[in-house]
Amino acid sequence: MRLTVLGTGYLGAVHAACMADIGHEVLGADADAEKVAALAHRVPPFFEPGFRDVLTRALDSGHLRFTTSLAEAGRFGDVHFICVGTPQRADSWAADVGSVDAVVDVLAPVVRPGSLIVGKSTVPVGTTARLAERLRELAPASGTDIAWNPEFLREGHAVQDSLRPSRLVIGVRTDEAESTLRQLYAPLAAAGVRVIRTDPATAELAKVAANSFLATKISFINAMAEVCDAAGADVLTLADVLGSDPRIGRRSLTPGLGFGGSCLPKDVRALISRAEELGVAPAVALLRAVDEINARQRRRTVRLARHMLGGTFSGRGVAVLGAAFKPNSDDVRDSPALAVAAAMQSRGARVRVHDFEAVEPARRVLPSVDFTTDLAKACESAELVLHLTEWPQYGRIDPARLATLVRRPCLIDARNSLDLARWRSAGWTARALGRP
């Protein structure tokens, strides 16, 4: 099939390359000429394991190309995927769908009659119905249909989640739209991927509801970590006990610094905002607590760091391990690690941050902080080391060797993924949230 992908950021670029990789003819479109040029030259504008390989295969096969003309993209495809960003609005917790609306306004006059527009961006429930009305106003005779097909990509696993997703949700209004999307995704369905047909409103809710539930599990175990600190209990053992219950499960029950990134925080807030607009705010009151617990974890980590430094940050050298909001990514949007680093620096600490992939993006966010890809340099003469992003490489650090570089062998494992006994046996004073 001939597909267009409107927006070639993280979501759009991965979707375009993966759809071309399974055999479709794909045209990716974006107004950012620099991004389009980089993709066309096989240079990913972000770090994502495996993406460069699939991008190269798709371009070499001739199934994928890119353009800066949305009008050209509109004329090219039979199916048009909207993959633009929907960040949190500056003036509220609601999602900013301005880019989604703009894409529809450009597409409506130029798409071929009978085309299907498919949203993948994360939007407030009711968006498909609103855009369908907009299409009827702009192109009443085109017969263009609109559906919603939310993405469930995990950064660090985006290629896998595109080619072998846990499920495909297609929110459609007509049998014809369902038939088109089932044909498009036939190679994935043949490999055993479950395709779930819903109405568009349910599909729109699917992504924010899934992220809100994951956020709730994370904040719940982080709340228990604070209780464990007060009671002298061990939150990791508690998480194992809870996770052994098949109704609960162990995934997303790892206590620590909390969630960040471009999805969970803004999706939780967007669902709260939309529920308020719909007049059902009490139904999502729990999510306000989820958001507050998440923010509290960052403050708790800063307080613990100050305590381990004797009550003051002023002039103290601090090494931060990690800048990205999660491992296997260079994404620093709403990064808990950067939030903690900035808070310590604002209180007078001399902060040096290490990361394997996110140094340049992080430097653009916090230009006054010292960033490095040299782990030894990051830790040299530090009085406290904070482990804030769970890159697997940090788990392989030799604590005895690192102890020779720092001024004081003091560690906070804010991700609860290091072997504290190993660090303590090497002479470190090591703490973690929720563990004795």
Tab-separated table of C-alpha atoms in Angstrom:
chain	number	residue	atom	x	y	z
A	1	MET	CA	0.000	0.000	0.000
A	2	ARG	CA	1.000	3.632	-0.457
A	3	LEU	CA	1.331	5.337	2.922
A	4	THR	CA	2.271	8.799	4.057
A	5	VAL	CA	3.555	9.588	7.522
A	6	LEU	CA	3.042	13.198	8.584
A	7	GLY	CA	5.642	14.121	11.177
A	8	THR	CA	9.030	12.412	11.334
A	9	GLY	CA	9.934	12.832	14.970
A	10	TYR	CA	10.510	9.834	17.196
A	11	LEU	CA	7.122	8.243	16.495
A	12	GLY	CA	6.823	9.132	12.821
A	13	ALA	CA	10.345	8.241	11.749
A	14	VAL	CA	10.190	4.815	13.400
A	15	HIS	CA	6.695	4.103	12.044
A	16	ALA	CA	7.649	5.160	8.507
A	17	ALA	CA	10.793	3.038	8.430
A	18	CYS	CA	9.083	-0.023	9.910
A	19	MET	CA	6.095	0.171	7.545
A	20	ALA	CA	8.495	0.405	4.601
A	21	ASP	CA	10.490	-2.492	6.034
A	22	ILE	CA	7.421	-4.759	5.847
A	23	GLY	CA	6.863	-3.833	2.209
A	24	HIS	CA	4.680	-0.724	1.961
A	25	GLU	CA	5.568	2.306	-0.176
A	26	VAL	CA	6.070	5.087	2.356
A	27	LEU	CA	6.595	8.834	2.073
A	28	GLY	CA	7.562	10.597	5.303
A	29	ALA	CA	6.854	14.315	5.494
A	30	ASP	CA	8.039	16.977	7.903
A	31	ALA	CA	8.396	20.761	7.772
A	32	ASP	CA	11.842	20.481	9.386
A	33	ALA	CA	14.177	20.365	6.362
A	34	GLU	CA	17.226	19.535	8.491
A	35	LYS	CA	15.504	16.499	10.018
A	36	VAL	CA	14.269	15.308	6.614
A	37	ALA	CA	17.744	15.634	5.119
A	38	ALA	CA	19.308	13.683	7.981
A	39	LEU	CA	16.809	10.844	7.646
A	40	ALA	CA	17.236	10.718	3.875
A	41	HIS	CA	20.990	10.333	4.427
A	42	ARG	CA	20.474	7.466	6.908
A	43	VAL	CA	21.344	9.606	9.937
A	44	PRO	CA	18.800	9.187	12.760
A	45	PRO	CA	18.100	12.480	14.571
A	46	PHE	CA	17.764	10.551	17.848
A	47	PHE	CA	19.267	7.480	19.498
A	48	GLU	CA	17.133	4.331	19.342
A	49	PRO	CA	18.610	0.807	19.284
A	50	GLY	CA	18.127	-0.867	15.904
A	51	PHE	CA	16.563	2.145	14.206
A	52	ARG	CA	19.520	3.001	11.986
A	53	ASP	CA	19.494	-0.546	10.576
A	54	VAL	CA	15.793	-0.563	9.726
A	55	LEU	CA	16.021	2.977	8.305
A	56	THR	CA	18.912	1.944	6.061
A	57	ARG	CA	17.100	-1.180	4.862
A	58	ALA	CA	13.965	0.777	4.071
A	59	LEU	CA	15.818	3.472	2.131
A	60	ASP	CA	17.988	0.969	0.268
A	61	SER	CA	14.921	-1.015	-0.776
A	62	GLY	CA	13.384	2.060	-2.383
A	63	HIS	CA	10.238	1.673	-0.278
A	64	LEU	CA	10.939	4.784	1.798
A	65	ARG	CA	11.654	8.405	0.986
A	66	PHE	CA	11.135	11.765	2.680
A	67	THR	CA	9.831	15.196	1.727
A	68	THR	CA	9.234	18.604	3.279
A	69	SER	CA	6.000	19.055	1.308
A	70	LEU	CA	2.864	18.037	3.206
A	71	ALA	CA	0.876	18.704	0.052
A	72	GLU	CA	3.009	16.212	-1.884
A	73	ALA	CA	2.499	13.706	0.912
A	74	GLY	CA	-1.245	14.258	0.783
A	75	ARG	CA	-1.370	13.443	-2.904
A	76	PHE	CA	0.899	10.393	-2.556
A	77	GLY	CA	-0.801	8.026	-0.165
A	78	ASP	CA	-3.967	6.010	0.200
A	79	VAL	CA	-3.514	6.004	3.981
A	80	HIS	CA	-2.145	9.029	5.831
A	81	PHE	CA	-0.719	8.607	9.334
A	82	ILE	CA	-0.662	11.617	11.662
A	83	CYS	CA	2.434	11.290	13.858
A	84	VAL	CA	3.011	14.824	15.128
A	85	GLY	CA	3.654	15.764	18.729
A	86	THR	CA	0.949	16.627	21.258
A	87	PRO	CA	2.905	18.146	24.163
A	88	GLN	CA	1.391	19.530	27.310
A	89	ARG	CA	0.069	23.035	26.790
A	90	ALA	CA	2.004	25.865	28.388
A	91	ASP	CA	-1.087	27.264	30.123
A	92	SER	CA	-2.704	24.054	31.428
A	93	TRP	CA	-2.337	20.289	31.816
A	94	ALA	CA	-4.249	19.692	28.576
A	95	ALA	CA	-2.595	18.269	25.453
A	96	ASP	CA	-1.747	20.751	22.717
A	97	VAL	CA	-3.323	19.302	19.546
A	98	GLY	CA	-2.521	22.289	17.362
A	99	SER	CA	-0.125	20.306	15.180
A	100	VAL	CA	-2.718	17.571	14.650
A	101	ASP	CA	-5.286	20.146	13.553
A	102	ALA	CA	-2.774	21.803	11.245
A	103	VAL	CA	-1.991	18.504	9.496
A	104	VAL	CA	-5.680	17.812	8.878
A	105	ASP	CA	-6.149	21.332	7.488
A	106	VAL	CA	-3.308	20.750	5.019
A	107	LEU	CA	-4.425	17.254	4.043
A	108	ALA	CA	-8.131	17.895	3.561
A	109	PRO	CA	-7.920	19.821	0.248
A	110	VAL	CA	-5.290	17.577	-1.378
A	111	VAL	CA	-5.981	13.947	-0.435
A	112	ARG	CA	-7.452	11.684	-3.083
A	113	PRO	CA	-11.167	10.834	-2.726
A	114	GLY	CA	-11.754	7.817	-0.516
A	115	SER	CA	-8.464	8.168	1.379
A	116	LEU	CA	-8.116	7.199	5.024
A	117	ILE	CA	-6.499	9.473	7.593
A	118	VAL	CA	-5.206	7.576	10.624
A	119	GLY	CA	-4.097	9.272	13.807
A	120	LYS	CA	-1.272	7.755	15.829
A	121	SER	CA	-0.537	10.804	17.982
A	122	THR	CA	-1.747	10.712	21.583
A	123	VAL	CA	-4.841	12.933	21.746
A	124	PRO	CA	-7.751	13.746	24.082
A	125	VAL	CA	-10.787	11.516	23.737
A	126	GLY	CA	-13.218	13.024	21.251
A	127	THR	CA	-10.547	14.221	18.817
A	128	THR	CA	-11.520	11.858	15.979
A	129	ALA	CA	-15.150	13.002	16.092
A	130	ARG	CA	-14.082	16.646	16.072
A	131	LEU	CA	-11.685	16.145	13.170
A	132	ALA	CA	-14.306	14.231	11.192
A	133	GLU	CA	-16.504	17.324	11.375
A	134	ARG	CA	-13.573	19.456	10.292
A	135	LEU	CA	-12.982	17.204	7.271
A	136	ARG	CA	-16.614	17.502	6.252
A	137	GLU	CA	-16.318	21.285	6.394
A	138	LEU	CA	-13.064	21.481	4.417
A	139	ALA	CA	-13.669	18.719	1.862
A	140	PRO	CA	-17.359	17.742	1.913
A	141	ALA	CA	-17.205	15.724	-1.310
A	142	SER	CA	-13.910	13.877	-0.760
A	143	GLY	CA	-15.300	10.892	1.117
A	144	THR	CA	-12.198	10.917	3.298
A	145	ASP	CA	-12.541	8.829	6.458
A	146	ILE	CA	-10.603	9.172	9.715
A	147	ALA	CA	-9.618	6.544	12.269
A	148	TRP	CA	-7.333	6.325	15.314
A	149	ASN	CA	-4.540	3.800	15.745
A	150	PRO	CA	-2.632	4.734	18.939
A	151	GLU	CA	1.031	3.937	19.355
A	152	PHE	CA	2.390	2.018	22.340
A	153	LEU	CA	6.115	2.486	21.701
A	154	ARG	CA	8.593	2.149	24.533
A	155	GLU	CA	11.712	4.221	24.006
A	156	GLY	CA	14.630	1.836	23.743
A	157	HIS	CA	12.326	-0.804	22.209
A	158	ALA	CA	10.558	1.204	19.500
A	159	VAL	CA	11.575	-0.950	16.520
A	160	GLN	CA	10.529	-4.128	18.303
A	161	ASP	CA	7.263	-2.504	19.398
A	162	SER	CA	6.550	-1.437	15.799
A	163	LEU	CA	7.331	-4.743	14.119
A	164	ARG	CA	6.118	-7.062	16.908
A	165	PRO	CA	3.731	-4.990	19.045
A	166	SER	CA	1.900	-6.466	22.019
A	167	ARG	CA	-1.369	-5.404	20.345
A	168	LEU	CA	-2.695	-3.204	17.558
A	169	VAL	CA	-5.709	-1.066	18.406
A	170	ILE	CA	-7.709	0.285	15.466
A	171	GLY	CA	-10.451	2.746	16.325
A	172	VAL	CA	-12.655	2.936	13.252
A	173	ARG	CA	-16.074	4.260	12.289
A	174	THR	CA	-16.673	2.039	9.265
A	175	ASP	CA	-16.063	-1.519	8.113
A	176	GLU	CA	-14.161	-0.107	5.130
A	177	ALA	CA	-11.641	1.602	7.423
A	178	GLU	CA	-11.215	-1.610	9.400
A	179	SER	CA	-10.622	-3.582	6.197
A	180	THR	CA	-7.987	-1.088	5.042
A	181	LEU	CA	-6.084	-1.200	8.332
A	182	ARG	CA	-6.259	-4.985	8.587
A	183	GLN	CA	-4.817	-5.200	5.069
A	184	LEU	CA	-2.087	-2.717	5.978
A	185	TYR	CA	-1.127	-4.621	9.122
A	186	ALA	CA	-1.605	-8.100	7.613
A	187	PRO	CA	2.137	-8.996	7.876
A	188	LEU	CA	2.053	-8.275	11.621
A	189	ALA	CA	-1.221	-10.127	12.157
A	190	ALA	CA	0.210	-13.124	10.279
A	191	ALA	CA	3.070	-13.142	12.807
A	192	GLY	CA	0.583	-13.452	15.650
A	193	VAL	CA	-0.019	-9.827	16.632
A	194	ARG	CA	-3.516	-9.320	18.006
A	195	VAL	CA	-5.597	-6.658	16.232
A	196	ILE	CA	-8.365	-5.138	18.358
A	197	ARG	CA	-11.159	-3.179	16.685
A	198	THR	CA	-12.736	-0.442	18.796
A	199	ASP	CA	-14.625	2.781	18.255
A	200	PRO	CA	-12.363	5.854	17.876
A	201	ALA	CA	-13.068	7.189	21.363
A	202	THR	CA	-11.927	3.940	22.999
A	203	ALA	CA	-8.810	3.915	20.847
A	204	GLU	CA	-7.999	7.493	21.873
A	205	LEU	CA	-8.377	6.552	25.536
A	206	ALA	CA	-6.306	3.367	25.172
A	207	LYS	CA	-2.916	5.091	25.162
A	208	VAL	CA	-3.488	7.583	27.979
A	209	ALA	CA	-5.250	4.941	30.064
A	210	ALA	CA	-2.376	2.469	29.608
A	211	ASN	CA	0.230	5.081	30.513
A	212	SER	CA	-1.804	6.279	33.489
A	213	PHE	CA	-2.089	2.720	34.806
A	214	LEU	CA	1.661	2.172	34.441
A	215	ALA	CA	2.288	5.486	36.184
A	216	THR	CA	-0.024	4.395	38.992
A	217	LYS	CA	1.957	1.176	39.552
A	218	ILE	CA	5.223	3.133	39.606
A	219	SER	CA	3.921	5.752	42.026
A	220	PHE	CA	2.328	3.105	44.246
A	221	ILE	CA	5.599	1.264	44.798
A	222	ASN	CA	7.392	4.583	45.304
A	223	ALA	CA	4.850	5.484	47.989
A	224	MET	CA	5.573	2.121	49.605
A	225	ALA	CA	9.294	2.932	49.434
A	226	GLU	CA	8.694	5.979	51.593
A	227	VAL	CA	6.715	3.863	54.069
A	228	CYS	CA	9.575	1.329	54.061
A	229	ASP	CA	12.063	4.075	54.860
A	230	ALA	CA	9.967	5.106	57.847
A	231	ALA	CA	9.452	1.533	59.045
A	232	GLY	CA	12.885	0.050	58.300
A	233	ALA	CA	11.456	-2.373	55.730
A	234	ASP	CA	12.876	-3.391	52.339
A	235	VAL	CA	10.878	-2.159	49.358
A	236	LEU	CA	12.548	-4.510	46.844
A	237	THR	CA	11.478	-7.564	48.809
A	238	LEU	CA	8.023	-6.036	49.164
A	239	ALA	CA	7.877	-5.515	45.381
A	240	ASP	CA	8.817	-9.165	44.840
A	241	VAL	CA	6.030	-10.272	47.175
A	242	LEU	CA	3.469	-8.071	45.399
A	243	GLY	CA	4.731	-9.079	41.971
A	244	SER	CA	4.329	-12.762	42.722
A	245	ASP	CA	0.570	-12.220	42.750
A	246	PRO	CA	-0.541	-12.873	39.143
A	247	ARG	CA	-3.235	-10.220	39.506
A	248	ILE	CA	-0.544	-7.608	40.100
A	249	GLY	CA	2.655	-8.692	38.320
A	250	ARG	CA	6.231	-7.543	38.958
A	251	ARG	CA	6.718	-5.284	35.919
A	252	SER	CA	6.636	-1.536	36.636
A	253	LEU	CA	6.946	-2.231	40.374
A	254	THR	CA	10.596	-1.206	40.618
A	255	PRO	CA	10.865	1.637	43.130
A	256	GLY	CA	13.113	4.587	42.486
A	257	LEU	CA	13.274	8.100	41.143
A	258	GLY	CA	9.971	7.849	39.270
A	259	PHE	CA	8.866	8.245	35.692
A	260	GLY	CA	9.654	10.940	33.164
A	261	GLY	CA	9.938	11.330	29.410
A	262	SER	CA	7.540	12.672	26.830
A	263	CYS	CA	4.620	10.306	27.494
A	264	LEU	CA	3.729	9.230	31.027
A	265	PRO	CA	3.830	12.633	32.798
A	266	LYS	CA	1.931	14.548	30.136
A	267	ASP	CA	-0.503	11.697	29.416
A	268	VAL	CA	-1.471	11.441	33.092
A	269	ARG	CA	-2.046	15.198	33.229
A	270	ALA	CA	-3.876	15.274	29.901
A	271	LEU	CA	-6.292	12.570	31.085
A	272	ILE	CA	-6.945	14.533	34.277
A	273	SER	CA	-7.592	17.666	32.216
A	274	ARG	CA	-9.919	15.917	29.771
A	275	ALA	CA	-11.853	14.267	32.599
A	276	GLU	CA	-12.392	17.715	34.112
A	277	GLU	CA	-13.677	18.991	30.752
A	278	LEU	CA	-16.081	16.054	30.599
A	279	GLY	CA	-17.328	16.774	34.118
A	280	VAL	CA	-15.948	13.606	35.719
A	281	ALA	CA	-12.910	14.960	37.581
A	282	PRO	CA	-13.557	12.868	40.748
A	283	ALA	CA	-13.159	9.691	38.658
A	284	VAL	CA	-9.477	10.449	38.103
A	285	ALA	CA	-8.643	12.027	41.472
A	286	LEU	CA	-6.254	9.114	42.032
A	287	LEU	CA	-4.127	10.330	39.136
A	288	ARG	CA	-3.448	13.647	40.852
A	289	ALA	CA	-1.890	11.677	43.709
A	290	VAL	CA	0.079	9.605	41.183
A	291	ASP	CA	1.536	12.786	39.672
A	292	GLU	CA	2.355	14.265	43.093
A	293	ILE	CA	4.054	11.085	44.344
A	294	ASN	CA	6.177	11.083	41.198
A	295	ALA	CA	7.295	14.672	41.780
A	296	ARG	CA	7.893	13.878	45.457
A	297	GLN	CA	10.441	11.176	44.569
A	298	ARG	CA	12.664	13.791	42.991
A	299	ARG	CA	12.444	15.991	46.075
A	300	ARG	CA	13.127	12.998	48.350
A	301	THR	CA	16.270	12.185	46.365
A	302	VAL	CA	17.527	15.756	46.685
A	303	ARG	CA	16.868	15.703	50.440
A	304	LEU	CA	18.718	12.404	50.845
A	305	ALA	CA	21.659	13.793	48.863
A	306	ARG	CA	21.829	16.864	51.094
A	307	HIS	CA	21.712	14.657	54.201
A	308	MET	CA	24.575	12.495	52.920
A	309	LEU	CA	26.605	15.654	52.293
A	310	GLY	CA	26.229	16.766	55.889
A	311	GLY	CA	23.313	19.135	55.393
A	312	THR	CA	24.597	21.427	52.663
A	313	PHE	CA	25.272	21.376	48.913
A	314	SER	CA	27.330	24.554	48.900
A	315	GLY	CA	30.649	23.923	47.156
A	316	ARG	CA	30.278	20.144	47.279
A	317	GLY	CA	31.259	17.997	44.305
A	318	VAL	CA	28.479	15.709	43.070
A	319	ALA	CA	28.616	13.152	40.247
A	320	VAL	CA	25.381	12.155	38.529
A	321	LEU	CA	25.237	8.901	36.595
A	322	GLY	CA	22.652	9.385	33.870
A	323	ALA	CA	20.939	12.248	32.063
A	324	ALA	CA	18.355	10.493	29.863
A	325	PHE	CA	14.954	9.813	31.379
A	326	LYS	CA	15.523	6.079	30.790
A	327	PRO	CA	18.345	3.836	29.487
A	328	ASN	CA	18.841	3.077	25.784
A	329	SER	CA	17.607	6.544	24.881
A	330	ASP	CA	18.966	10.048	24.419
A	331	ASP	CA	15.612	11.588	25.371
A	332	VAL	CA	15.897	14.084	28.222
A	333	ARG	CA	12.330	15.415	28.147
A	334	ASP	CA	11.083	15.672	31.735
A	335	SER	CA	14.106	13.651	32.831
A	336	PRO	CA	14.068	12.951	36.586
A	337	ALA	CA	17.869	12.773	36.495
A	338	LEU	CA	18.188	16.277	35.081
A	339	ALA	CA	15.584	17.616	37.505
A	340	VAL	CA	17.627	16.322	40.445
A	341	ALA	CA	20.906	17.579	38.951
A	342	ALA	CA	19.434	21.045	38.409
A	343	ALA	CA	18.008	21.153	41.935
A	344	MET	CA	21.374	20.297	43.493
A	345	GLN	CA	23.229	22.816	41.365
A	346	SER	CA	20.732	25.553	42.242
A	347	ARG	CA	21.553	24.871	45.899
A	348	GLY	CA	25.267	25.370	45.364
A	349	ALA	CA	26.597	21.933	44.439
A	350	ARG	CA	29.277	21.494	41.776
A	351	VAL	CA	27.479	18.954	39.586
A	352	ARG	CA	29.031	16.869	36.840
A	353	VAL	CA	26.694	14.573	34.842
A	354	HIS	CA	27.658	11.482	32.859
A	355	ASP	CA	25.587	9.729	30.192
A	356	PHE	CA	26.321	7.357	27.322
A	357	GLU	CA	24.028	8.914	24.700
A	358	ALA	CA	22.217	11.954	26.092
A	359	VAL	CA	25.023	14.431	26.781
A	360	GLU	CA	24.314	16.786	23.874
A	361	PRO	CA	20.518	16.877	24.325
A	362	ALA	CA	21.024	17.393	28.065
A	363	ARG	CA	23.519	20.192	27.521
A	364	ARG	CA	20.920	22.053	25.452
A	365	VAL	CA	18.478	21.813	28.363
A	366	LEU	CA	20.955	22.671	31.147
A	367	PRO	CA	23.841	24.568	29.527
A	368	SER	CA	25.256	25.644	32.896
A	369	VAL	CA	25.833	22.038	34.062
A	370	ASP	CA	29.031	20.146	33.299
A	371	PHE	CA	28.278	17.068	31.139
A	372	THR	CA	30.682	14.365	30.018
A	373	THR	CA	30.806	10.962	28.368
A	374	ASP	CA	33.921	10.126	30.430
A	375	LEU	CA	32.795	8.234	33.533
A	376	ALA	CA	36.097	8.686	35.356
A	377	LYS	CA	36.029	12.429	34.742
A	378	ALA	CA	32.450	12.666	36.002
A	379	CYS	CA	33.357	11.015	39.301
A	380	GLU	CA	36.783	12.559	39.876
A	381	SER	CA	36.923	14.169	43.341
A	382	ALA	CA	33.172	13.774	43.878
A	383	GLU	CA	31.895	13.681	47.454
A	384	LEU	CA	28.676	11.943	46.419
A	385	VAL	CA	27.707	9.802	43.425
A	386	LEU	CA	24.041	9.535	42.429
A	387	HIS	CA	22.827	6.742	40.145
A	388	LEU	CA	19.821	8.313	38.377
A	389	THR	CA	19.432	6.497	35.026
A	390	GLU	CA	19.594	2.689	35.008
A	391	TRP	CA	21.960	2.178	32.072
A	392	PRO	CA	23.110	-1.466	32.346
A	393	GLN	CA	26.726	-0.315	32.036
A	394	TYR	CA	26.494	1.298	35.463
A	395	GLY	CA	25.756	-2.097	36.946
A	396	ARG	CA	29.129	-3.282	35.665
A	397	ILE	CA	31.149	-0.545	37.374
A	398	ASP	CA	33.936	-1.789	39.647
A	399	PRO	CA	33.155	0.071	42.896
A	400	ALA	CA	36.622	-0.573	44.313
A	401	ARG	CA	38.247	1.116	41.320
A	402	LEU	CA	35.771	3.981	41.378
A	403	ALA	CA	36.507	4.540	45.058
A	404	THR	CA	40.058	5.544	44.092
A	405	LEU	CA	38.704	8.426	41.968
A	406	VAL	CA	36.193	10.042	44.308
A	407	ARG	CA	36.891	12.196	47.333
A	408	ARG	CA	34.340	10.352	49.487
A	409	PRO	CA	32.920	6.937	48.551
A	410	CYS	CA	29.242	7.799	49.061
A	411	LEU	CA	26.502	6.528	46.738
A	412	ILE	CA	22.759	6.991	46.282
A	413	ASP	CA	21.171	4.368	44.055
A	414	ALA	CA	17.958	6.212	43.178
A	415	ARG	CA	17.016	3.507	40.650
A	416	ASN	CA	17.365	0.514	42.971
A	417	SER	CA	19.250	-1.493	40.357
A	418	LEU	CA	22.780	-1.666	41.774
A	419	ASP	CA	24.106	-4.378	44.095
A	420	LEU	CA	24.445	-2.323	47.276
A	421	ALA	CA	26.163	-5.156	49.151
A	422	ARG	CA	28.911	-5.176	46.507
A	423	TRP	CA	29.403	-1.421	46.805
A	424	ARG	CA	29.396	-1.496	50.589
A	425	SER	CA	31.955	-4.298	50.651
A	426	ALA	CA	34.189	-2.033	48.547
A	427	GLY	CA	34.043	0.624	51.252
A	428	TRP	CA	31.134	2.746	50.020
A	429	THR	CA	28.413	4.296	52.137
A	430	ALA	CA	25.480	3.337	49.916
A	431	ARG	CA	21.820	4.268	50.223
A	432	ALA	CA	18.699	3.614	48.156
A	433	LEU	CA	15.115	4.791	48.477
A	434	GLY	CA	13.057	2.317	50.494
A	435	ARG	CA	15.917	0.022	51.513
A	436	PRO	CA	17.808	-0.224	54.800
